[in-house]
Short mmCIF file of C-alpha atoms in Angstrom, two decimals:
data_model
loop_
_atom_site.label_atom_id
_atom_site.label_comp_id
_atom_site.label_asym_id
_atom_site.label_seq_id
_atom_site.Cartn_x
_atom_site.Cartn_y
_atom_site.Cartn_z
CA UNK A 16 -42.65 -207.00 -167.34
CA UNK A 17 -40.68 -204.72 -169.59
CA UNK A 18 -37.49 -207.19 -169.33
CA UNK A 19 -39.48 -210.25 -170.06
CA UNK A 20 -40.22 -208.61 -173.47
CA UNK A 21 -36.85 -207.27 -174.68
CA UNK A 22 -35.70 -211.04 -175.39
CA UNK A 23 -38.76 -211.22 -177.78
CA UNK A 24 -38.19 -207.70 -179.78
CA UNK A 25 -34.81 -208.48 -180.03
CA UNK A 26 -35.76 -211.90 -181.71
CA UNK A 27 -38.36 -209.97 -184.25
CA UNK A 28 -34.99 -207.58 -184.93
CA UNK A 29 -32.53 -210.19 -185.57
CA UNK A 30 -34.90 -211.76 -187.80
CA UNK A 31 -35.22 -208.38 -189.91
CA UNK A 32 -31.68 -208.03 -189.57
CA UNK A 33 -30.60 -211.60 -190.48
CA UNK A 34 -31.26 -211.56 -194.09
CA UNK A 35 -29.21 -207.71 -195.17
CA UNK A 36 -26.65 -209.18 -192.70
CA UNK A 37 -26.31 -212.12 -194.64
CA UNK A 38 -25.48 -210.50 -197.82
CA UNK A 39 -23.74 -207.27 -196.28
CA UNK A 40 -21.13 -209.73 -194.47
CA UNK A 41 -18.41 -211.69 -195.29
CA UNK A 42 -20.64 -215.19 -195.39
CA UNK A 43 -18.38 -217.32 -192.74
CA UNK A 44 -19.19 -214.37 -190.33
CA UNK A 45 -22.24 -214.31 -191.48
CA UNK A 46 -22.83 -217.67 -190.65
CA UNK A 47 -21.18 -217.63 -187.72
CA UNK A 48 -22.98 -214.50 -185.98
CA UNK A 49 -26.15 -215.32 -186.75
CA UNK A 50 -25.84 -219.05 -185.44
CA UNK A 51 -24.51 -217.88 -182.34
CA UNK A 52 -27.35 -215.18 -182.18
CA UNK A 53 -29.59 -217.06 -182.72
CA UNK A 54 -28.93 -219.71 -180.13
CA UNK A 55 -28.00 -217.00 -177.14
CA UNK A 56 -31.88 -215.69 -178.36
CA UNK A 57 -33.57 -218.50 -178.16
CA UNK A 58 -32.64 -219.20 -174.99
CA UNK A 59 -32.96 -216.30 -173.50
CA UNK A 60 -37.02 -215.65 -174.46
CA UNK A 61 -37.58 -219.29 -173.53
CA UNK A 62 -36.23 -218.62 -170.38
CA UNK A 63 -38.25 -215.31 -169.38
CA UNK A 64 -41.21 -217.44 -170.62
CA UNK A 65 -40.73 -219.82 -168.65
CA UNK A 66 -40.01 -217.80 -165.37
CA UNK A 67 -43.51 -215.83 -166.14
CA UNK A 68 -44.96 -219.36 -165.97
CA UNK A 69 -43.48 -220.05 -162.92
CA UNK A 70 -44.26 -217.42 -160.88
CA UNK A 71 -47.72 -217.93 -162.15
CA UNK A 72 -47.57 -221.56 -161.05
CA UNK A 73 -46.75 -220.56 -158.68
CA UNK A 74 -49.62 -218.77 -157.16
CA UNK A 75 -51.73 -221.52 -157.15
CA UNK A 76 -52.53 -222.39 -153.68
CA UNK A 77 -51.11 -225.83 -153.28
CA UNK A 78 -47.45 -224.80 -155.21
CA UNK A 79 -47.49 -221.82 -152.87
CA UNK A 80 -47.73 -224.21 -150.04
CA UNK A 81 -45.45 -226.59 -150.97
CA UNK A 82 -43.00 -223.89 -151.90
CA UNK A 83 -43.77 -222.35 -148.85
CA UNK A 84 -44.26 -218.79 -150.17
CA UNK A 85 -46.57 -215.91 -149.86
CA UNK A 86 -49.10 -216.05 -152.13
CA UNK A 87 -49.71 -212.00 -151.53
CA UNK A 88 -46.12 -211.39 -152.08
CA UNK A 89 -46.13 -213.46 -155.15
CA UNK A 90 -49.32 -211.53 -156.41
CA UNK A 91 -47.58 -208.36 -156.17
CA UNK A 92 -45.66 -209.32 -159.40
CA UNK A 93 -45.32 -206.97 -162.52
CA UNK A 94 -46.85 -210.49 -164.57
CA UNK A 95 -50.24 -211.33 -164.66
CA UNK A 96 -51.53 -214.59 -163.40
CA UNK A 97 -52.87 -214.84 -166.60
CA UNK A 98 -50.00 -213.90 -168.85
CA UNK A 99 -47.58 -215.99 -166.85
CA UNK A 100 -49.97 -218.75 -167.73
CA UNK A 101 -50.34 -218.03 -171.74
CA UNK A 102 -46.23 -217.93 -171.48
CA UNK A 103 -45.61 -221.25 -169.58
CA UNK A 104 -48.07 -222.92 -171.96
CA UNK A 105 -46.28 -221.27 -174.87
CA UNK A 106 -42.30 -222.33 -173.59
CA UNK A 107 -43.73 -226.12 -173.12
CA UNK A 108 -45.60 -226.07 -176.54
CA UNK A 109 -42.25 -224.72 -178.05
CA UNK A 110 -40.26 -226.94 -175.67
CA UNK A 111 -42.04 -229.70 -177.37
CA UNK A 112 -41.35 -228.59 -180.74
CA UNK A 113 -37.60 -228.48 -180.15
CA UNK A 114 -37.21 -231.62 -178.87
CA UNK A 115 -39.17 -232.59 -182.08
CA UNK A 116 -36.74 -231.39 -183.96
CA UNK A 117 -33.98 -232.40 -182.15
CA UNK A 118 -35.39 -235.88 -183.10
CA UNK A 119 -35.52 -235.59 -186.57
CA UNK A 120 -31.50 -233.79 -186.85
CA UNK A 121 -30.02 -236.87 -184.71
CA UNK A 122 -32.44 -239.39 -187.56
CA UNK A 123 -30.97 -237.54 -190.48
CA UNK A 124 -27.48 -237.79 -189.33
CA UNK A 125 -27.99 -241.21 -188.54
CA UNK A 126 -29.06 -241.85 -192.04
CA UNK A 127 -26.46 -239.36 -193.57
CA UNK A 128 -23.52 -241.76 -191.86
CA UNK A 129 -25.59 -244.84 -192.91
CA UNK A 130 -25.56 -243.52 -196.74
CA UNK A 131 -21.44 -242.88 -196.21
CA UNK A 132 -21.08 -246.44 -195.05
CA UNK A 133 -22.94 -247.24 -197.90
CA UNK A 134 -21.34 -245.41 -200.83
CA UNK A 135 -17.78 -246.65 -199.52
CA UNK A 136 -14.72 -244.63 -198.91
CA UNK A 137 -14.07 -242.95 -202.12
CA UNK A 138 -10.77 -241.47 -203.46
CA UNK A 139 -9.91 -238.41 -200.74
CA UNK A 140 -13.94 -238.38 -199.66
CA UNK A 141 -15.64 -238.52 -203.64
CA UNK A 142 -17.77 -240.85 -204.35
CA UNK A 143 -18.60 -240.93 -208.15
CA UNK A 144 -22.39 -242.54 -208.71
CA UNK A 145 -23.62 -243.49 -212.33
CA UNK A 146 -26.79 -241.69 -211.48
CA UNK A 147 -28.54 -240.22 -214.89
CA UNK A 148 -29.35 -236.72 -213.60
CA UNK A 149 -26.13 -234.37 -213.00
CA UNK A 150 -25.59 -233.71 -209.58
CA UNK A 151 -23.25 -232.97 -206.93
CA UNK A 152 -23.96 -232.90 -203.07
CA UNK A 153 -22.12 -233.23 -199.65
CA UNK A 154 -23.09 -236.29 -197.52
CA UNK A 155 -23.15 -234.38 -194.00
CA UNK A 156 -22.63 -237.54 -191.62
CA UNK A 157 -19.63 -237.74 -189.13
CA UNK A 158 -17.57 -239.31 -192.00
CA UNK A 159 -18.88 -236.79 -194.52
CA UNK A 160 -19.18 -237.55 -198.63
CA UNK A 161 -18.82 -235.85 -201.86
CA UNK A 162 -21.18 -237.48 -204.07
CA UNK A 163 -20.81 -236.37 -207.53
CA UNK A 164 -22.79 -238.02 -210.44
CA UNK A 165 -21.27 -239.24 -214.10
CA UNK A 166 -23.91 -237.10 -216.10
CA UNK A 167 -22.67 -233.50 -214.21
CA UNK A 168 -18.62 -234.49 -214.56
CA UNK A 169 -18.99 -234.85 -218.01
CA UNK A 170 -21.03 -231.91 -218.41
CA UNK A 171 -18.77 -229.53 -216.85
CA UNK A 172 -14.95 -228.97 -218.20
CA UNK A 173 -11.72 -229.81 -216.33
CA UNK A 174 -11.63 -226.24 -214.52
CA UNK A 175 -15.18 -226.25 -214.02
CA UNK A 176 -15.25 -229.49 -212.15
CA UNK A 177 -12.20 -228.59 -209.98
CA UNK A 178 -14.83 -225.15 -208.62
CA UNK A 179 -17.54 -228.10 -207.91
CA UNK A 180 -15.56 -230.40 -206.19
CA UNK A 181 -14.11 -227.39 -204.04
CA UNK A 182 -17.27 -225.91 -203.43
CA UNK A 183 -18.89 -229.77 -201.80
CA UNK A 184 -15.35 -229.98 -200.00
CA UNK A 185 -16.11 -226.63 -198.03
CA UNK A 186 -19.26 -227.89 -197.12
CA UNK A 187 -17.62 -231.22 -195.26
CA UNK A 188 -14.65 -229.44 -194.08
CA UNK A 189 -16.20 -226.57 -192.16
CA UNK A 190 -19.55 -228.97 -191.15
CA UNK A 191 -22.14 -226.22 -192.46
CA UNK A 192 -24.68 -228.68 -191.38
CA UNK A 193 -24.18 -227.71 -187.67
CA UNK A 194 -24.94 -224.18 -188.43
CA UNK A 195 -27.81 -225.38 -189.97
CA UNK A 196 -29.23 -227.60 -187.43
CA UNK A 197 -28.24 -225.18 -184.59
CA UNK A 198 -30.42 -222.25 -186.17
CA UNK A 199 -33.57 -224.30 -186.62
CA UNK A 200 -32.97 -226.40 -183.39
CA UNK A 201 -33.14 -222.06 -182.07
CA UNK A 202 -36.37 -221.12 -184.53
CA UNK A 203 -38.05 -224.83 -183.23
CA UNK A 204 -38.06 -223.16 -179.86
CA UNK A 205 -38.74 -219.70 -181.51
CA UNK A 206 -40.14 -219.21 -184.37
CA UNK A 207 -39.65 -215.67 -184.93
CA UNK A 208 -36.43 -216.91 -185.81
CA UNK A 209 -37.46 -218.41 -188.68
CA UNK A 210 -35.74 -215.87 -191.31
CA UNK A 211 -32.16 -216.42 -189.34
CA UNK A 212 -32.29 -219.78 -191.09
CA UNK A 213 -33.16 -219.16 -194.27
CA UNK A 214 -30.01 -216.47 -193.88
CA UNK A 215 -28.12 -219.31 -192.25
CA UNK A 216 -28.69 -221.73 -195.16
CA UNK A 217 -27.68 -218.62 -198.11
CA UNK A 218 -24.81 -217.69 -195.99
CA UNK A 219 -23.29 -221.72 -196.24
CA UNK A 220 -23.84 -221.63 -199.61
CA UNK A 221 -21.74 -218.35 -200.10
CA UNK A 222 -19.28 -219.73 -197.79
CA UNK A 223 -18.54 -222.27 -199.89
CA UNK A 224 -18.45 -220.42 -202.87
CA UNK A 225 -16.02 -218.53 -201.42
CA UNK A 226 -13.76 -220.83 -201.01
CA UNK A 227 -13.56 -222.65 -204.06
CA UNK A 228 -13.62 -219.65 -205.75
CA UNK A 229 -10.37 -218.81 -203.91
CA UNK A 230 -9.31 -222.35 -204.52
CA UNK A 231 -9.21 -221.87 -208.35
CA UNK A 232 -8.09 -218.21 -207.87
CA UNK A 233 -10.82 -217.01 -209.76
CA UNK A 234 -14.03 -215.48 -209.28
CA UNK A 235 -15.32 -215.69 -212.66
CA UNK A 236 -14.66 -219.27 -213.45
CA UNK A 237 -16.42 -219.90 -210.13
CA UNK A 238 -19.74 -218.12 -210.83
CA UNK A 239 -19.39 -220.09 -214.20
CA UNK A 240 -18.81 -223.51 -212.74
CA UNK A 241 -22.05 -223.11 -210.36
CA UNK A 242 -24.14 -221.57 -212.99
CA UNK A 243 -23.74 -224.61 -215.40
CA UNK A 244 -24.31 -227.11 -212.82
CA UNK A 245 -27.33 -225.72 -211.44
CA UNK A 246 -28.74 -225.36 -215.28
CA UNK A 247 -27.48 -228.82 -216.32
CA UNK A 248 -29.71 -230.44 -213.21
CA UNK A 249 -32.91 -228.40 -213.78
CA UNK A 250 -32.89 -229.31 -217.60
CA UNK A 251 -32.54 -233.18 -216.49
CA UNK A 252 -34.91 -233.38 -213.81
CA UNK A 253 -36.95 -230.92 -211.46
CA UNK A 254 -36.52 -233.72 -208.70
CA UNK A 255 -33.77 -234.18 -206.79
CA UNK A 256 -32.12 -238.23 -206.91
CA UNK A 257 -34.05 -240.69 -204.67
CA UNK A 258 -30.18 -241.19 -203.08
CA UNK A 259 -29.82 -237.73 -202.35
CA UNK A 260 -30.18 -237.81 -198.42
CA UNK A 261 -32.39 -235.19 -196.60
CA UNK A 262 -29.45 -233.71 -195.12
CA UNK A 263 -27.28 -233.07 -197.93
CA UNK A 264 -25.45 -229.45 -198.95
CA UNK A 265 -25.56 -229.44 -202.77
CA UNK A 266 -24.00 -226.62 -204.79
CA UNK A 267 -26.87 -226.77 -207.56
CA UNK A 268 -29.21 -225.46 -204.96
CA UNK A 269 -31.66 -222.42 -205.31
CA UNK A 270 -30.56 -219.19 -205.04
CA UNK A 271 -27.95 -219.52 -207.64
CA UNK A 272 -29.11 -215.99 -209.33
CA UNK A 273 -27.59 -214.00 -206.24
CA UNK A 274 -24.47 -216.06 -205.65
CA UNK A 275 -23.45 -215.55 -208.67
CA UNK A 276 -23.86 -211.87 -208.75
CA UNK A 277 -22.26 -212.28 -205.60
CA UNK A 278 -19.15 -214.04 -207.37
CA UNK A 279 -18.73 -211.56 -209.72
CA UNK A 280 -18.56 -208.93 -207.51
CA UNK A 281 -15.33 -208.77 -205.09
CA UNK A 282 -15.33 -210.42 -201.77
CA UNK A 283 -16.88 -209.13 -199.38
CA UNK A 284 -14.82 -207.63 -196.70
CA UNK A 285 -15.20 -207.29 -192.86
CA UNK A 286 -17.42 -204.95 -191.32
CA UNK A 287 -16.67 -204.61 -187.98
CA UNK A 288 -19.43 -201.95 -186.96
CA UNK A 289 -22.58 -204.67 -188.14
CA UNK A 290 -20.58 -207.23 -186.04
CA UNK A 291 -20.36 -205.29 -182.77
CA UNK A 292 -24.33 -204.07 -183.39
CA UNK A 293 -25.59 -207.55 -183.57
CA UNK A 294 -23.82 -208.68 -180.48
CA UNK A 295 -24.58 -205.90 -178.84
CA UNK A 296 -28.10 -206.84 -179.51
CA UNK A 297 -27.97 -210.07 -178.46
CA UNK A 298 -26.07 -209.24 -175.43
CA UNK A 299 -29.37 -206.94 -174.37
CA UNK A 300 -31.53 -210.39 -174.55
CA UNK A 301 -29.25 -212.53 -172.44
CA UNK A 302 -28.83 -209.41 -170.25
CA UNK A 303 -32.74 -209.08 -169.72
CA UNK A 304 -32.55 -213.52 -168.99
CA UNK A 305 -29.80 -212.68 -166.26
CA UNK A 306 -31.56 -209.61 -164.73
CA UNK A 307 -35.13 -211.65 -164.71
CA UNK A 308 -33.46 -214.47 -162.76
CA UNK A 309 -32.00 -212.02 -160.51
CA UNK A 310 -35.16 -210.66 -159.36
CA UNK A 311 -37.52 -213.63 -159.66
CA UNK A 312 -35.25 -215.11 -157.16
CA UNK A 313 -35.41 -212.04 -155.00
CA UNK A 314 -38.64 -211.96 -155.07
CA UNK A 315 -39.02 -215.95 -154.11
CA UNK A 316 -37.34 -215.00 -151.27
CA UNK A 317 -39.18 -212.07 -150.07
CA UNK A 318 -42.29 -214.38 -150.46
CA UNK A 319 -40.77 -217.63 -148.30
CA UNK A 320 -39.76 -214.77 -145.85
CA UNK A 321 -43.01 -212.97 -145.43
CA UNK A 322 -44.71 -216.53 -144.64
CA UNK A 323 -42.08 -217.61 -142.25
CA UNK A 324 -42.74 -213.85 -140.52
CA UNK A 325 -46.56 -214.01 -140.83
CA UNK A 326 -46.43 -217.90 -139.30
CA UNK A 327 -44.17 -216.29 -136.73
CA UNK A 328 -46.91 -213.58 -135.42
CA UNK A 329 -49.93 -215.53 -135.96
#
């Protein structure tokens, strides 16, 4: 019983954790780490769920028969009938609502490549629209866009523009949109996972501040550049453009108070000690998955041979 819960506190912790990791780490490691956590987690507590509701299953007497197992050896379980029952319902509800989501990601890419086709090629990946509203986003499809609108270019000055561009560019080069759909494909399936997302999502966005604030060499001029385009879209328009595809990274995004305090502040460097922690945490949920299927099987096979035995005697 006890290892069937340690994959679901250590979901609750990373989701504590994910948001002061987030802005305590260097934001690709961020990103990075908590995708991967969150993935190894997920899997892990959907898998001890699921075991509980098998070896409730499989108590009933007709699985126990077809299994040909002891139904008294299976009873002698640390889970409830009843627990293992609430947990396989829970897995399958949550198995549904990954699949869900799954879904929708493969839709939106589909549509995200459908809007590249659409815009063209562009010069080097840009595609410059004569939309009204100034804006600037990354088309995330296999192709990949930077989709920059008249009204922002000539809003923003020559150095200014060259922190934008950079800023979309990191987006497409280093597919942020995977990280993305990887840690809310993991909170679909469990949703105390929820907050390793929304870290996820601010730890992209840094990311690619990062970079194109090492592409210009300078910090300042970066927090700058991303300050006036965010303000020069919310004076146009609260609404994003109807082109804008549901997928799409955009540098004008919320969250623009902390990344900029973030840009004026040096980069953040490596901290190897929050690294090690988090895996280390993670490791202790796959750890509990392993050990649980370890034992459930042992157990299924103490139960298959205390019915051949008793059919042996009888």
């Amino acid at each position: 019983m006890t290892l069937l819960l340690v994959p679901v506190l250590v979901s609750v912790a990373l989701g504590l954790v994910a948001g002061p990791l987030e802005r305590r780490l260097p934001p690709a490691t961020a990103a990075r780490l908590l995708t991967g956590s969150a993935l190894v987690t997920a899997l892990a507590t959907g898998f001890v769920l699921g075991v509980a509701g098998f070896v409730a299953l499989s108590q009933v007497p007709f699985v126990a028969a077809v299994g040909q197992w002891s139904r008294t050896a299976l009873q002698q379980s640390h889970i409830p009938q009843v627990l293992g029952a609430a947990a396989g319902a829970l897995v399958l509800a949550l198995l549904g609502r990954a699949v869900r989501h799954a879904i929708v990601a493969v839709r939106h890419l589909w549509a995200a490549e459908a809007t590249c086709r659409r815009l063209g090629p562009g010069a080097d990946g840009l595609v410059v629209t004569d939309d009204s509203v100034p804006d600037a986003y990354a088309v995330q499809g296999l192709s990949g866009r930077i989709v920059v609108s008249r009204a922002m270019l000539s809003g923003l000055p020559a150095d200014e523009r060259r922190v934008l561009l950079a800023h979309e560019a990191s987006h497409l080069r280093h597919r942020h949109h995977v990280y993305l759909q990887l840690t809310q494909l993991a909170a679909a399936a469990n949703p105390a996972l929820r907050q390793v997302t929304e870290a996820v999502h601010a730890a992209v966005e840094r990311w690619a501040d990062e970079d194109a604030a090492a592409d210009v060499g300078d910090r300042s001029l970066a927090a700058r550049a991303l300050a006036r385009a965010s303000l020069l879209r919310h004076r146009s328009s609260t609404a994003a453009p109807r082109s804008r595809p549901a997928s799409a990274l955009a540098a004008v995004t919320s969250g623009m108070v902390s990344r900029t305090q973030a840009l004026l502040r040096p980069a953040p460097r490596p901290r190897r000690v929050l690294v090690l922690s988090t895996t280390a945490l993670v490791l202790c949920a796959a750890a509990a998955a392993g050990l649980t299927a370890h034992d459930t099987e042992h157990q299924f096979e103490l139960a298959r041979h205390l019915l051949h035995h008793t059919s042996r005697t009888s």
